[in-house]
Amino acid sequence: MELARKTGLSQSAIAKWELNKTEPSASAIITLAKFFNETTDYILGVTN
């Protein structure tokens, strides 16, 4: 709930990602990368 509030992403979308029901969109990945101050490659697991 806090991640959704801080990023503007929907709580239901985040829950679906956590349950492996869906995958985040490209724009959601970019939002998460900016929020966590990481690269999109890191978020996707391409780099360490």
Coordinates of C-alpha atoms in Angstrom, one line a residue, residues 8-41:
G8 CA 1.3 6.6 -7.9
L9 CA 1.0 3.0 -9.1
S10 CA -2.2 1.1 -8.2
Q11 CA -2.2 -1.1 -5.2
S12 CA -4.0 -3.8 -7.2
A13 CA -1.4 -3.8 -9.9
I14 CA 1.4 -4.2 -7.4
A15 CA -0.5 -7.0 -5.6
K16 CA -0.9 -8.8 -9.0
W17 CA 2.9 -8.5 -9.6
E18 CA 3.6 -9.9 -6.2
L19 CA 1.3 -12.9 -6.9
N20 CA 2.8 -13.5 -10.4
K21 CA -0.6 -12.9 -12.0
T22 CA 0.7 -10.1 -14.2
E23 CA 3.9 -8.3 -15.1
P24 CA 4.5 -4.6 -14.8
S25 CA 4.3 -2.4 -17.9
A26 CA 7.3 -0.6 -19.2
S27 CA 6.1 2.6 -17.7
A28 CA 5.6 1.0 -14.3
I29 CA 9.2 -0.4 -14.5
I30 CA 10.5 3.0 -15.2
T31 CA 8.5 4.4 -12.3
L32 CA 9.9 1.8 -10.0
A33 CA 13.5 2.4 -11.2
K34 CA 13.2 6.1 -10.6
F35 CA 11.6 5.5 -7.1
F36 CA 14.3 3.1 -6.0
N37 CA 17.1 5.1 -7.8
E38 CA 18.1 2.0 -9.8
T39 CA 18.4 1.2 -13.5
T40 CA 15.6 -0.5 -15.4
D41 CA 18.1 -3.3 -16.2

